[in-house]
CSV table of C-alpha atoms and ligand atoms in Angstrom, one decimal:
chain,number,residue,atom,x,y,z
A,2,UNK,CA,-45.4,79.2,80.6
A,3,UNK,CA,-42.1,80.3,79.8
A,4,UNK,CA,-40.7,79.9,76.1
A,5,UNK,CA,-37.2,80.4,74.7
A,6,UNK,CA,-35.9,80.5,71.2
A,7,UNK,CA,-32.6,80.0,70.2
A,8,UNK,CA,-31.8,81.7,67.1
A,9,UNK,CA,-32.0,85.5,66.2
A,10,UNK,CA,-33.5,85.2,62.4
A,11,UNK,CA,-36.8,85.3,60.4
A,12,UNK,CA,-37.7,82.0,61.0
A,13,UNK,CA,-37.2,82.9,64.9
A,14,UNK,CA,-39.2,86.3,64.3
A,15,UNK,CA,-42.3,83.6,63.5
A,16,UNK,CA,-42.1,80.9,65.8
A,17,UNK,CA,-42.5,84.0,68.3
A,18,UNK,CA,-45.2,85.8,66.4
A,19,UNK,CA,-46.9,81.8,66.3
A,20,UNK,CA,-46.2,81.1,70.2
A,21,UNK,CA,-47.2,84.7,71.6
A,22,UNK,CA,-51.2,83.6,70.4
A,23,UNK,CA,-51.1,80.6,73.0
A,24,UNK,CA,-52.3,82.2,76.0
A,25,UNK,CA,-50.9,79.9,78.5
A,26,UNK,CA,-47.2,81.6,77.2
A,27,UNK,CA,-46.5,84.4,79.5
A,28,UNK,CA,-43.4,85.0,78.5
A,29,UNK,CA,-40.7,84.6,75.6
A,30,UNK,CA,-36.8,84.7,75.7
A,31,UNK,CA,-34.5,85.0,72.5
A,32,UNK,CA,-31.1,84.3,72.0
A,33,UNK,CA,-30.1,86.4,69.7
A,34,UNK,CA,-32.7,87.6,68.7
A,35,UNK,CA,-33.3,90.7,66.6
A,36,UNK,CA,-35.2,93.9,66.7
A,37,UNK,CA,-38.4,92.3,65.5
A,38,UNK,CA,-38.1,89.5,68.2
A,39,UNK,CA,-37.2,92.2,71.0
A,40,UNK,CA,-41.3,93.7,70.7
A,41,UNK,CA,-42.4,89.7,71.3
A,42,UNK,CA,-39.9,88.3,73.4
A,43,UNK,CA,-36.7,89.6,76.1
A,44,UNK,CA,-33.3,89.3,73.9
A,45,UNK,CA,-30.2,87.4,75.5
A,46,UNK,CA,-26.8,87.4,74.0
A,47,UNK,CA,-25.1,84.0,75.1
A,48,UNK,CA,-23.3,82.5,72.1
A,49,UNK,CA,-24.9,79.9,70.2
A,50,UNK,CA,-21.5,77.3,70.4
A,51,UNK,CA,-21.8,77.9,74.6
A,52,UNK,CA,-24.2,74.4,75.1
A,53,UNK,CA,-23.7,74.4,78.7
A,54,UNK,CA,-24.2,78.7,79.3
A,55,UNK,CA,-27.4,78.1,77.3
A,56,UNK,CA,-28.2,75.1,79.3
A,57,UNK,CA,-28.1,76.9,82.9
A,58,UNK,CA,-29.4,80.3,81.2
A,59,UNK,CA,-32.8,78.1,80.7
A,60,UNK,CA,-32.2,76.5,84.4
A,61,UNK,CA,-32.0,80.2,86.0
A,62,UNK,CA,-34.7,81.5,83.5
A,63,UNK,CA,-36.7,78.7,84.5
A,64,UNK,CA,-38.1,78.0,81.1
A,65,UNK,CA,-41.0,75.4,80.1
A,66,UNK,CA,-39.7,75.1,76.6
A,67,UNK,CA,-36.8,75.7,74.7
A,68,UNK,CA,-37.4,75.4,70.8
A,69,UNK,CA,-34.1,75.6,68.7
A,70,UNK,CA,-34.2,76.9,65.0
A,71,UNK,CA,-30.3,77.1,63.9
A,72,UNK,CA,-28.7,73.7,62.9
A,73,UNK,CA,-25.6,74.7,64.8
A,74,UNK,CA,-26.5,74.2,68.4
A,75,UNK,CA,-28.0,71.0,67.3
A,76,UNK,CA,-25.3,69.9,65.8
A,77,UNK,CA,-23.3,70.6,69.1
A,78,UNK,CA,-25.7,68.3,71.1
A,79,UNK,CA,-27.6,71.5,72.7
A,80,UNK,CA,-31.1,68.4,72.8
A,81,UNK,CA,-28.9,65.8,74.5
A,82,UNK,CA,-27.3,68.6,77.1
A,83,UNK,CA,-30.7,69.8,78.0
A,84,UNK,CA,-32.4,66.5,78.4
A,85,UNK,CA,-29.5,65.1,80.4
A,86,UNK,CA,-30.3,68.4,82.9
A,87,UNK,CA,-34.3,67.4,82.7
A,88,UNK,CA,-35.2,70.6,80.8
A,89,UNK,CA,-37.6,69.9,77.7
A,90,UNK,CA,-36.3,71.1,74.5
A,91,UNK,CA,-38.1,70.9,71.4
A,92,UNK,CA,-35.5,69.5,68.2
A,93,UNK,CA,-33.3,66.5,67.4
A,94,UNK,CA,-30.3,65.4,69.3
A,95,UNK,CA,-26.9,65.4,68.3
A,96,UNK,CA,-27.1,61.9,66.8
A,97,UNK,CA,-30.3,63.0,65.0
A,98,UNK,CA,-29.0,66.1,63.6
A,99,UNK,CA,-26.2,64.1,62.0
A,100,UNK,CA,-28.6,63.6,58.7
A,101,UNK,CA,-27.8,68.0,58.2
A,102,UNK,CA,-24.5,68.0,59.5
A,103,UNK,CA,-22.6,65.0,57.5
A,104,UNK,CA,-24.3,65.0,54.2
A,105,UNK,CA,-22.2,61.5,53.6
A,106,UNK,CA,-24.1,59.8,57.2
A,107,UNK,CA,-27.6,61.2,55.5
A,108,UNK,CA,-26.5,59.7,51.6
A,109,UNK,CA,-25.7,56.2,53.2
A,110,UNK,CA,-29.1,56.0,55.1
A,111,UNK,CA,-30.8,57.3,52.1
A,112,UNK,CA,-29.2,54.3,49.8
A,113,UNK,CA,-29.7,51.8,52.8
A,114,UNK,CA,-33.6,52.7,53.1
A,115,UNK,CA,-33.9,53.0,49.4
A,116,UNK,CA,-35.0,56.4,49.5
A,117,UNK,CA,-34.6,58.4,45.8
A,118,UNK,CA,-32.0,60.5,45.7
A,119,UNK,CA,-29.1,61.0,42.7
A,120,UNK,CA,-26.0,58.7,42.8
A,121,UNK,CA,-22.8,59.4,45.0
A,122,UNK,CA,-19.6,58.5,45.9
A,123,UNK,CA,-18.0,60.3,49.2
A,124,UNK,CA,-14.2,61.0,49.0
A,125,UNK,CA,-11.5,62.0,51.8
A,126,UNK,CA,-8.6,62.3,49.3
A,127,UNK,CA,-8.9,64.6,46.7
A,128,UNK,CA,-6.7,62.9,44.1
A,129,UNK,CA,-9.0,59.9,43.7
A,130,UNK,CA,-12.0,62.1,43.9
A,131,UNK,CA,-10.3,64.1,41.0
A,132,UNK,CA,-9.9,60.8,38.9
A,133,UNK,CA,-13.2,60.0,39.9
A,134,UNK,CA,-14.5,63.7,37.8
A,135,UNK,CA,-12.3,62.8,34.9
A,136,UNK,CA,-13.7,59.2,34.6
A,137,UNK,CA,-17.3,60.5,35.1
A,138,UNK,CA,-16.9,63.0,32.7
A,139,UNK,CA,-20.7,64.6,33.8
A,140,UNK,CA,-22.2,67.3,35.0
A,141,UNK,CA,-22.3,67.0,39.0
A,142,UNK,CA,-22.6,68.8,42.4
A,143,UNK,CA,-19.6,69.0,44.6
A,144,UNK,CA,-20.4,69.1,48.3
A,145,UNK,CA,-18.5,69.8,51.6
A,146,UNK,CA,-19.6,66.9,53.8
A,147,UNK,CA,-20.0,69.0,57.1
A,148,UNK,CA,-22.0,72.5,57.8
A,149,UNK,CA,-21.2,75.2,55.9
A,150,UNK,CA,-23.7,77.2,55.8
A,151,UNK,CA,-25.9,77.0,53.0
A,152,UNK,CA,-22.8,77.7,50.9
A,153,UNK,CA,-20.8,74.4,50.5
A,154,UNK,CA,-22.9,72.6,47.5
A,155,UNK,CA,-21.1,73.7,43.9
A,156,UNK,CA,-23.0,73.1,41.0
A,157,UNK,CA,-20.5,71.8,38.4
A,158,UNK,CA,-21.7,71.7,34.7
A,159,UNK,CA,-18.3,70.8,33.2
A,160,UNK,CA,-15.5,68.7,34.6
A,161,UNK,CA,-13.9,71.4,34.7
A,162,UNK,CA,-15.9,73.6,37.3
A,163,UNK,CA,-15.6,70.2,39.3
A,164,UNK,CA,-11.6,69.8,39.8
A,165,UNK,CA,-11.6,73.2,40.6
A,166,UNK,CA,-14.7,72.7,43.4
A,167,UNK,CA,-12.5,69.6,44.5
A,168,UNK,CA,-9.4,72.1,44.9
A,169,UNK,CA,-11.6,75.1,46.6
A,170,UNK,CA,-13.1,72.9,49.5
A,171,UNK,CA,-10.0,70.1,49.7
A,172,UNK,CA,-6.4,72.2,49.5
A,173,UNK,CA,-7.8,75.6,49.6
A,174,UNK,CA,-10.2,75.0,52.8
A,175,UNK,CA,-13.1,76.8,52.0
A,176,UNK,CA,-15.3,75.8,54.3
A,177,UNK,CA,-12.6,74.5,56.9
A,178,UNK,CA,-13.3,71.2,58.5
A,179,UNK,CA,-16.7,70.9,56.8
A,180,UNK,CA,-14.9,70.3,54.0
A,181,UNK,CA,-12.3,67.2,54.7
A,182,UNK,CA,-14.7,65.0,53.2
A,183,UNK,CA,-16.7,65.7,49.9
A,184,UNK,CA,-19.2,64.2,48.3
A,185,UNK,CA,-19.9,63.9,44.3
A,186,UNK,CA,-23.4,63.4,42.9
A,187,UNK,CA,-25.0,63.3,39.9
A,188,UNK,CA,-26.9,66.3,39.0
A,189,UNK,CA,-30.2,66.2,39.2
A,190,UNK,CA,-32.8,68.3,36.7
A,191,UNK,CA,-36.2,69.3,37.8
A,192,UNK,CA,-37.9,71.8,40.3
A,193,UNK,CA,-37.1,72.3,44.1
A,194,UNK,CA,-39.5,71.8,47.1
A,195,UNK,CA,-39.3,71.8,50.3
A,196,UNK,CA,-41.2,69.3,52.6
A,197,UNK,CA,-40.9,69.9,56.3
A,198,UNK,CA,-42.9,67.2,59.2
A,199,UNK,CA,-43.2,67.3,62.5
A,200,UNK,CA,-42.0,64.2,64.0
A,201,UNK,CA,-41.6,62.2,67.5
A,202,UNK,CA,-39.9,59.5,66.0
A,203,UNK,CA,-43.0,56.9,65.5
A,204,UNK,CA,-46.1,59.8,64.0
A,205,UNK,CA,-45.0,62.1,60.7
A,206,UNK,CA,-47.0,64.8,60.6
A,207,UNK,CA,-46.5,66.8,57.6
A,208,UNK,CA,-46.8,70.5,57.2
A,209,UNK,CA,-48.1,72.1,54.3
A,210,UNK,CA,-45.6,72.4,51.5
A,211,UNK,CA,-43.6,75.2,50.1
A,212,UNK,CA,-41.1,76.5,47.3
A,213,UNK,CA,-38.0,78.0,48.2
A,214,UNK,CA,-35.9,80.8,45.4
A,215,UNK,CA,-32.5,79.7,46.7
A,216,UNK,CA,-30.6,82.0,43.9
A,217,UNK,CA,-30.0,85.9,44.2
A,218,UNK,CA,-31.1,87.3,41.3
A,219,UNK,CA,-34.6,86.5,39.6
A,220,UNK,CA,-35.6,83.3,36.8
A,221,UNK,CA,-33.1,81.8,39.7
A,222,UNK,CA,-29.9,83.5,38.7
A,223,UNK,CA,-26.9,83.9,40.0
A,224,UNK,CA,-25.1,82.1,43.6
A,225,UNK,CA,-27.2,80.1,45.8
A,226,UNK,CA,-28.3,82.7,49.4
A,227,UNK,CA,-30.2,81.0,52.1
A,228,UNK,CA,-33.3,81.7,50.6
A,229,UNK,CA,-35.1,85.3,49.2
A,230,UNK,CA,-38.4,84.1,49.7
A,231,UNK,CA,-40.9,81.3,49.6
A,232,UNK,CA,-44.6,80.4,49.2
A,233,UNK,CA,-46.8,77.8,50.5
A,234,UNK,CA,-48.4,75.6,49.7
A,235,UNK,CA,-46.1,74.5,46.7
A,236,UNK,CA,-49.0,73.5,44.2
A,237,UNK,CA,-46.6,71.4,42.7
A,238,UNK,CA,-47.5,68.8,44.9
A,239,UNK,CA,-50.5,67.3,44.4
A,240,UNK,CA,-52.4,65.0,46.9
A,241,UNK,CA,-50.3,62.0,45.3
A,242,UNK,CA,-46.9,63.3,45.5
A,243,UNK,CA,-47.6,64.1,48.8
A,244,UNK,CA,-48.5,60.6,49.5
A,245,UNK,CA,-45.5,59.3,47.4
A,246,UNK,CA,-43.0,61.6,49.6
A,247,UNK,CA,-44.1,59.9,52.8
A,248,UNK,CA,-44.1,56.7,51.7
A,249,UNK,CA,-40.8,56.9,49.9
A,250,UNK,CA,-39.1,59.5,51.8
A,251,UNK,CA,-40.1,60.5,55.2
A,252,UNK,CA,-41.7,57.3,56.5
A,253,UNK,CA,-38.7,55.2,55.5
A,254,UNK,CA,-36.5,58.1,56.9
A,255,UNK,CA,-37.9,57.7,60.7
A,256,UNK,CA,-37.9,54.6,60.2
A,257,UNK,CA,-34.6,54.2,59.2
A,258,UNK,CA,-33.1,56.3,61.2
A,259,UNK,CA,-35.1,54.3,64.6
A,260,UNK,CA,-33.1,51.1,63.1
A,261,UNK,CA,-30.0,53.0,64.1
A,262,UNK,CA,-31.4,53.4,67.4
A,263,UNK,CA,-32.1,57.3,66.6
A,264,UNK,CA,-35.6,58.2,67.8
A,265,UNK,CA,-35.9,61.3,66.3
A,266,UNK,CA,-38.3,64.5,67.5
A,267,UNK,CA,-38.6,67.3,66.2
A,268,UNK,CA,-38.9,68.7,62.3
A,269,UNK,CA,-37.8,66.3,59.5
A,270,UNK,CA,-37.0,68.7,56.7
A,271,UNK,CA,-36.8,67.5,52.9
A,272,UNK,CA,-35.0,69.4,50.2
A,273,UNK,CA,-36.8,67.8,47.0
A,274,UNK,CA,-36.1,68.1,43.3
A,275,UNK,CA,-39.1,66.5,41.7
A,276,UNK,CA,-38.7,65.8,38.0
A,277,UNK,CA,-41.1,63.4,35.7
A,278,UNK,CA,-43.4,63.6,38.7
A,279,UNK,CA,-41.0,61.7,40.8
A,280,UNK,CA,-39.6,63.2,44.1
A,281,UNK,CA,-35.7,62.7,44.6
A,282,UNK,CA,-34.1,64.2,47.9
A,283,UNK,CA,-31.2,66.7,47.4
A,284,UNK,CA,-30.4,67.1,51.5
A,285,UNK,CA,-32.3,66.4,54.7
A,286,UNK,CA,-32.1,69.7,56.9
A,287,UNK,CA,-33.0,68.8,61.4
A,288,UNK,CA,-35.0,71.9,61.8
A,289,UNK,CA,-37.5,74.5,60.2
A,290,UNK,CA,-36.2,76.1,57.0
A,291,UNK,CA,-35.7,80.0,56.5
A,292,UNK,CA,-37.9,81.5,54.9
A,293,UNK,CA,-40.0,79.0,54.6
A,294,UNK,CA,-41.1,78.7,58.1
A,295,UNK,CA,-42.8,82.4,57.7
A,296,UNK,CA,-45.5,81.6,55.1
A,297,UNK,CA,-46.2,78.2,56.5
A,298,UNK,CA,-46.5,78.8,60.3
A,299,UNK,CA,-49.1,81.8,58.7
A,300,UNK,CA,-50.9,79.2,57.7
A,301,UNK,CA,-51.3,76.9,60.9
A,302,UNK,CA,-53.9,77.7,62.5
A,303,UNK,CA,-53.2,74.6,65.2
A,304,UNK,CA,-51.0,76.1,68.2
A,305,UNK,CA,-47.8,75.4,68.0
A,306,UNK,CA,-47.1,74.8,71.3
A,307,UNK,CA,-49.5,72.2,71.6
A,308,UNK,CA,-48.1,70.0,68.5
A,309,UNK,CA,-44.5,70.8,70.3
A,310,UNK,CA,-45.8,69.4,73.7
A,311,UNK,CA,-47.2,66.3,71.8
A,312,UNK,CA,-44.1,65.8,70.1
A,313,UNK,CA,-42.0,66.0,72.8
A,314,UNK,CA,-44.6,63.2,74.9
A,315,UNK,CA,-44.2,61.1,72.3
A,316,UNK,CA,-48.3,61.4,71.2
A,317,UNK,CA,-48.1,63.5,68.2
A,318,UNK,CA,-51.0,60.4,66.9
A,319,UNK,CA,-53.0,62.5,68.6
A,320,UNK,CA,-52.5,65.8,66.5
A,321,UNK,CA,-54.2,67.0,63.9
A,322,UNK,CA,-53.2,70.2,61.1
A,323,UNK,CA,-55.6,72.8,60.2
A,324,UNK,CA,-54.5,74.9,57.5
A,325,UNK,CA,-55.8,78.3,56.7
A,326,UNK,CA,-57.5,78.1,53.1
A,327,UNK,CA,-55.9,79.5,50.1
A,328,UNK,CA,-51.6,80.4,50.3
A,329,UNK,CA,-49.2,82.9,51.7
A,330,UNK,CA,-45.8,84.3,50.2
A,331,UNK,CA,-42.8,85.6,52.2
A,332,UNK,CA,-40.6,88.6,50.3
A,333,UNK,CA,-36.8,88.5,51.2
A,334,UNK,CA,-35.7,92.0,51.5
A,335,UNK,CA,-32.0,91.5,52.0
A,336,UNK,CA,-29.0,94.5,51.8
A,337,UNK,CA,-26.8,94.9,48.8
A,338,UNK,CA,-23.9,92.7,48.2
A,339,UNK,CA,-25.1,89.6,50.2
A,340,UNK,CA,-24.6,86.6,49.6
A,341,UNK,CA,-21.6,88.2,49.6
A,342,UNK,CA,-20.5,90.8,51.9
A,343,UNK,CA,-22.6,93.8,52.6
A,344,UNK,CA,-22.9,97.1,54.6
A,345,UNK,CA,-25.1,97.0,58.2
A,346,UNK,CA,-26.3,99.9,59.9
A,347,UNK,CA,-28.8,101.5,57.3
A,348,UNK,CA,-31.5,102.4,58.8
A,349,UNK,CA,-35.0,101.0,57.6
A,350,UNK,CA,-38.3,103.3,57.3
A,351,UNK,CA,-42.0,102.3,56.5
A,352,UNK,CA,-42.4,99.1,59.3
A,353,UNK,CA,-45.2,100.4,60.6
A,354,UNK,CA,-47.1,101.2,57.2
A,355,UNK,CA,-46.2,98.3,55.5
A,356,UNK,CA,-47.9,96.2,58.8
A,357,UNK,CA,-50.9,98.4,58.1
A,358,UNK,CA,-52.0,96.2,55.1
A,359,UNK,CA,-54.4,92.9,56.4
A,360,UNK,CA,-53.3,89.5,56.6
A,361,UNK,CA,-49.3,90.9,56.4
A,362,UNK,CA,-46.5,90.0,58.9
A,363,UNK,CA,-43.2,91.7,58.6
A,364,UNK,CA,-40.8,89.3,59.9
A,365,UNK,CA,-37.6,90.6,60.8
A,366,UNK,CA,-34.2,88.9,60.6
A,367,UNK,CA,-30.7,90.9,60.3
A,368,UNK,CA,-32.3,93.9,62.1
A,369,UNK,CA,-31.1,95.6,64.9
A,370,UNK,CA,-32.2,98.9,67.1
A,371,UNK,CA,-29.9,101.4,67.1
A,372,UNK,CA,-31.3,104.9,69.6
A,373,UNK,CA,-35.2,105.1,68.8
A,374,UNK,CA,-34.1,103.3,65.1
A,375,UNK,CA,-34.8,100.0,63.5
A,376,UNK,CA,-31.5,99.4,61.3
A,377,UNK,CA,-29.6,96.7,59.2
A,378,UNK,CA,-27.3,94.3,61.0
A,379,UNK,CA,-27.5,90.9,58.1
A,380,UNK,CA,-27.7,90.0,55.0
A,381,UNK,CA,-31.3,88.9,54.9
A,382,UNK,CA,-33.2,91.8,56.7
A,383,UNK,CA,-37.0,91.4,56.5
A,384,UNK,CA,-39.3,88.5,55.6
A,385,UNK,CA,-42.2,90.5,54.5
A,386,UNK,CA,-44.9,87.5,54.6
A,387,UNK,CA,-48.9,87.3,53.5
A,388,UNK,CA,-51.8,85.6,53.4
A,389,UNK,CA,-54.3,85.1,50.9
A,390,UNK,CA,-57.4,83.6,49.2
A,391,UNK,CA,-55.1,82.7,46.6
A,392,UNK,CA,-51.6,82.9,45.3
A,393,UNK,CA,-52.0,85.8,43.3
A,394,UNK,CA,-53.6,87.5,46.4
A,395,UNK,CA,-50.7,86.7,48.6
A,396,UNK,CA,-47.9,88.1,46.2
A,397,UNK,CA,-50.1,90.7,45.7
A,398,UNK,CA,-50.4,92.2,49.5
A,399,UNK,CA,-46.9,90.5,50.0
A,400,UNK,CA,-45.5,93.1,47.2
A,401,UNK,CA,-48.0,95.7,48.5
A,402,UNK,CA,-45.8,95.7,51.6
A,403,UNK,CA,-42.6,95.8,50.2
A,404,UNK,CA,-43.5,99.2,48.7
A,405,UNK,CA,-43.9,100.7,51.3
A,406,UNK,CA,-40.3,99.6,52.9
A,407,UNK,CA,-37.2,101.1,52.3
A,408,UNK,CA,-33.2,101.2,53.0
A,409,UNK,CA,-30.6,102.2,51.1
A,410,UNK,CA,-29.3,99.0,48.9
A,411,UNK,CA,-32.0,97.4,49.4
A,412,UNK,CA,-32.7,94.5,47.5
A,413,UNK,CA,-35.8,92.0,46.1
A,414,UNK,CA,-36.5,89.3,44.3
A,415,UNK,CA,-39.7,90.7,42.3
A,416,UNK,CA,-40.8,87.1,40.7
A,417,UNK,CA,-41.4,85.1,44.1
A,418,UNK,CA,-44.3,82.4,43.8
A,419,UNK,CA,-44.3,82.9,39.8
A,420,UNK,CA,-44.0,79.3,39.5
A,421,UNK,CA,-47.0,79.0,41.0
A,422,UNK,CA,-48.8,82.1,38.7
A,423,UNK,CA,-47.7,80.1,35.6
A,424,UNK,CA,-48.4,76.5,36.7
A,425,UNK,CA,-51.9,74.9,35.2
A,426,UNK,CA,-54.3,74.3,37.7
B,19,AMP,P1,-28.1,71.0,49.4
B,19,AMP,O1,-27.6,71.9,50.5
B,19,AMP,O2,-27.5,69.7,49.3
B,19,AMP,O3,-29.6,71.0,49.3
B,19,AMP,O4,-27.8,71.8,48.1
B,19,AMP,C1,-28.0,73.2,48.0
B,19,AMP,C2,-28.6,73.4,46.6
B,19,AMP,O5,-27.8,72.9,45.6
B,19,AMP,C3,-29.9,72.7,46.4
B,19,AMP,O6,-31.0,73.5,46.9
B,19,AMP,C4,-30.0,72.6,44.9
B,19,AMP,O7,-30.4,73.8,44.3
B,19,AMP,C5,-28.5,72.4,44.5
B,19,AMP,N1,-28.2,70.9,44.4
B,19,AMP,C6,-27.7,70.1,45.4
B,19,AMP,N2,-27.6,68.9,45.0
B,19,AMP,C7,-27.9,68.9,43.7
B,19,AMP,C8,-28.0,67.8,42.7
B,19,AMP,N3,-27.6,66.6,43.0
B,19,AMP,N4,-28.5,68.2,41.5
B,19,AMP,C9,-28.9,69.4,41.2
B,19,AMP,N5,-28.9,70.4,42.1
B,19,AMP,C10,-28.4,70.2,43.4
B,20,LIG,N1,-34.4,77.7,53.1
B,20,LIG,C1,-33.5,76.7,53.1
B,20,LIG,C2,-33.1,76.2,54.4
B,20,LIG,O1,-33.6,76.6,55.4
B,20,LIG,O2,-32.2,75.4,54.5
């Protein structure tokens, strides 16, 4: 069997490190890829906008499976092209994706479904959302309605901070088209999970859960990155919660979504702030999230492939989850500057010792080879990801690792899964 990934990060990295253990896979194809993904899988460079090359690179290829991680080529219809051409592709279609890329399409079939999630009010003219600030006269998040990736959500404590948000993504552009409509919610206090499902558009099937650190700097300081590490499982969410979330989020999601003649496949992704025990959804994401994916797919010990056939022949009912016991914690090491910009081409030692230590995957990400070198080419570099008996063993090795890493400007968040140290069991 012949598996391609589209996408050239972390997340990628372990979907091929999860696929390469099904022995029916004989061979795996990346585009981009990255150094990691070059030992696992044969690296193509086709650009991620070109639907149709990507399309006939699988028909000449002859791929079994295509599995897409990035949000873009869903958002440009890459599920509908490839099903129209008969190949099977594993993620949502265009119409599916819509719930990541027009955050005002996934508010209204939140507040149609009932689903929890803070109040709203989407605006195309900035002058009325501006009257709308001054009237409100709360805290509240500012939000480019398209894809921007992972950067067009302001947090806006004083009115203030939200005029000016109103001004950065309506006159000054920031985030181009994404931003020609904004939305203005209430902002919401609390802790963050995320809460990801596999889906075929009648069975939910949810993974084990896990906590994002969104924020550069540690105790969650500083701007918002795509993510400098996770845990899972989030032990904030007990067996109830979990039950809660389905009922009140993800089932009424689906089925929401099938009302609008949207069957969706593929993984359902939650962004959740839970405050007073009570779950409210911040955004809906159509794919795996990064890094999360690298300490939960550490954990599954059910092949991937398998639940990805299922889903796509509609009989994911007959899937269950196994879990490996106890947790695992992915370490962002990322290069200085970012989320801002940053230097590439430092070249990284210690790979092969830091692999050394049990139950430890160092997933790559912005890497690239460079002669005989493994060097820098992103802002997120490595996911350095473990397994343990318990938290505190997973930090533990995951930390273990890091030591033994190094490139110049390299930087870490040194309190990932603290939460989870500090939290009463
Ligand atoms: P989003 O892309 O909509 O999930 O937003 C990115 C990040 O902004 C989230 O992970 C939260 O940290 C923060 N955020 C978004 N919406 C809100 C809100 N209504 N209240 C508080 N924080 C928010
Ligand atoms: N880690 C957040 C995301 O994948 O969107």
């Amino acid at each position: 069997m012949k598996v391609l990934i589209i996408g050239g990060g972390g997340r990628e990295h372990a979907l091929a490190w999860k696929i390469q253990q099904n022995e029916e896979v004989s061979s795996i194809y990346a585009i981009p890829g990255n150094a990691g993904l070059s030992q696992l899988a044969k690296n193509f460079s086709i650009d991620l906008t070109d639907i149709s090359g990507l399309a006939t690179f699988t028909e000449d290829k002859k791929i079994d499976l295509t599995i897409v991680g990035p949000e873009l080529p869903l958002s440009l219809g890459i599920v509908n092209e490839f099903q129209q051409r008969g190949l099977a592709v594993f993620g949502p279609t265009r119409e599916g994706s819509k719930i990541e890329w027009s955050k005002s399409f996934a508010k209204k079939l939140m507040k149609e479904n009932n689903i929890p999630t803070a109040g709203f009010e989407t605006f195309s003219d900035p002058l009325e959302a501006k009257k709308y600030i001054r009237d409100l006269g709360r805290p509240s998040a500012v939000k480019a309605d398209g894809l921007a990736a992972g950067k067009g959500v302001l947090i806006c404590p004083q009115v203030e901070d939200a005029l000016q948000a109103i001004d950065l993504i309506m006159a000054q552009k920031a985030f181009g088209q994404a931003g020609e409509h904004i939305i203005i919610e209430e902002l919401l206090q609390g802790e963050e999970v995320s809460f990801l499902a596999f889906t075929d558009g009648d069975t939910i099937l949810p993974m084990s859960s896990a906590q994002d650190h969104k924020p550069i700097f540690h105790n969650d300081k500083g701007p918002n990155t795509g993510g400098m590490g996770a845990y899972s499982p989030a032990s904030l969410i007990s067996e109830k919660m979990h039950q809660k979330i389905m009922d009140n989020i993800m089932i009424p999601m689906v089925e929401g979504m099938a009302r609008l003649g949207i069957h969706y496949q593929g993984v359902l992704y939650a962004g959740l702030m839970i405050h007073n025990d009570e779950p409210m959804v911040l955004e809906f994401n159509a794919r795996l999230g990064d890094p999360e994916t690298q300490p939960i797919l550490m954990r599954l010990e059910t092949d991937l492939i398998h639940i990805m056939l299922k889903t796509l022949q509609k009989k994911l009912h007959q899937v269950s989850l196994n879990w490996r016991q106890g947790a695992s914690t992915c370490v962002v090491l990322a290069s200085e500057g970012y989320p801002g910009p940053y230097p590439k081409g430092r070249e990284i030692l210690g790979l092969k010792e830091a692999a050394q230590i049990s139950e430890t995957v160092v997933f790559h990400a912005g890497t690239a080879k460079k002669e005989d070198k493994i060097v820098t080419a992103g802002g997120r570099v490595l996911g350095v990801t473990a397994v343990g008996d318990s938290i505190a063993a997973s930090i533990d090795r995951a930390y273990a690792a890091v030591n033994k890493i190094h490139f110049d400007g390299m930087y870490y968040r040194k309190d990932i899964g603290q939460r989870a140290l500090c939290r009463p069991v």
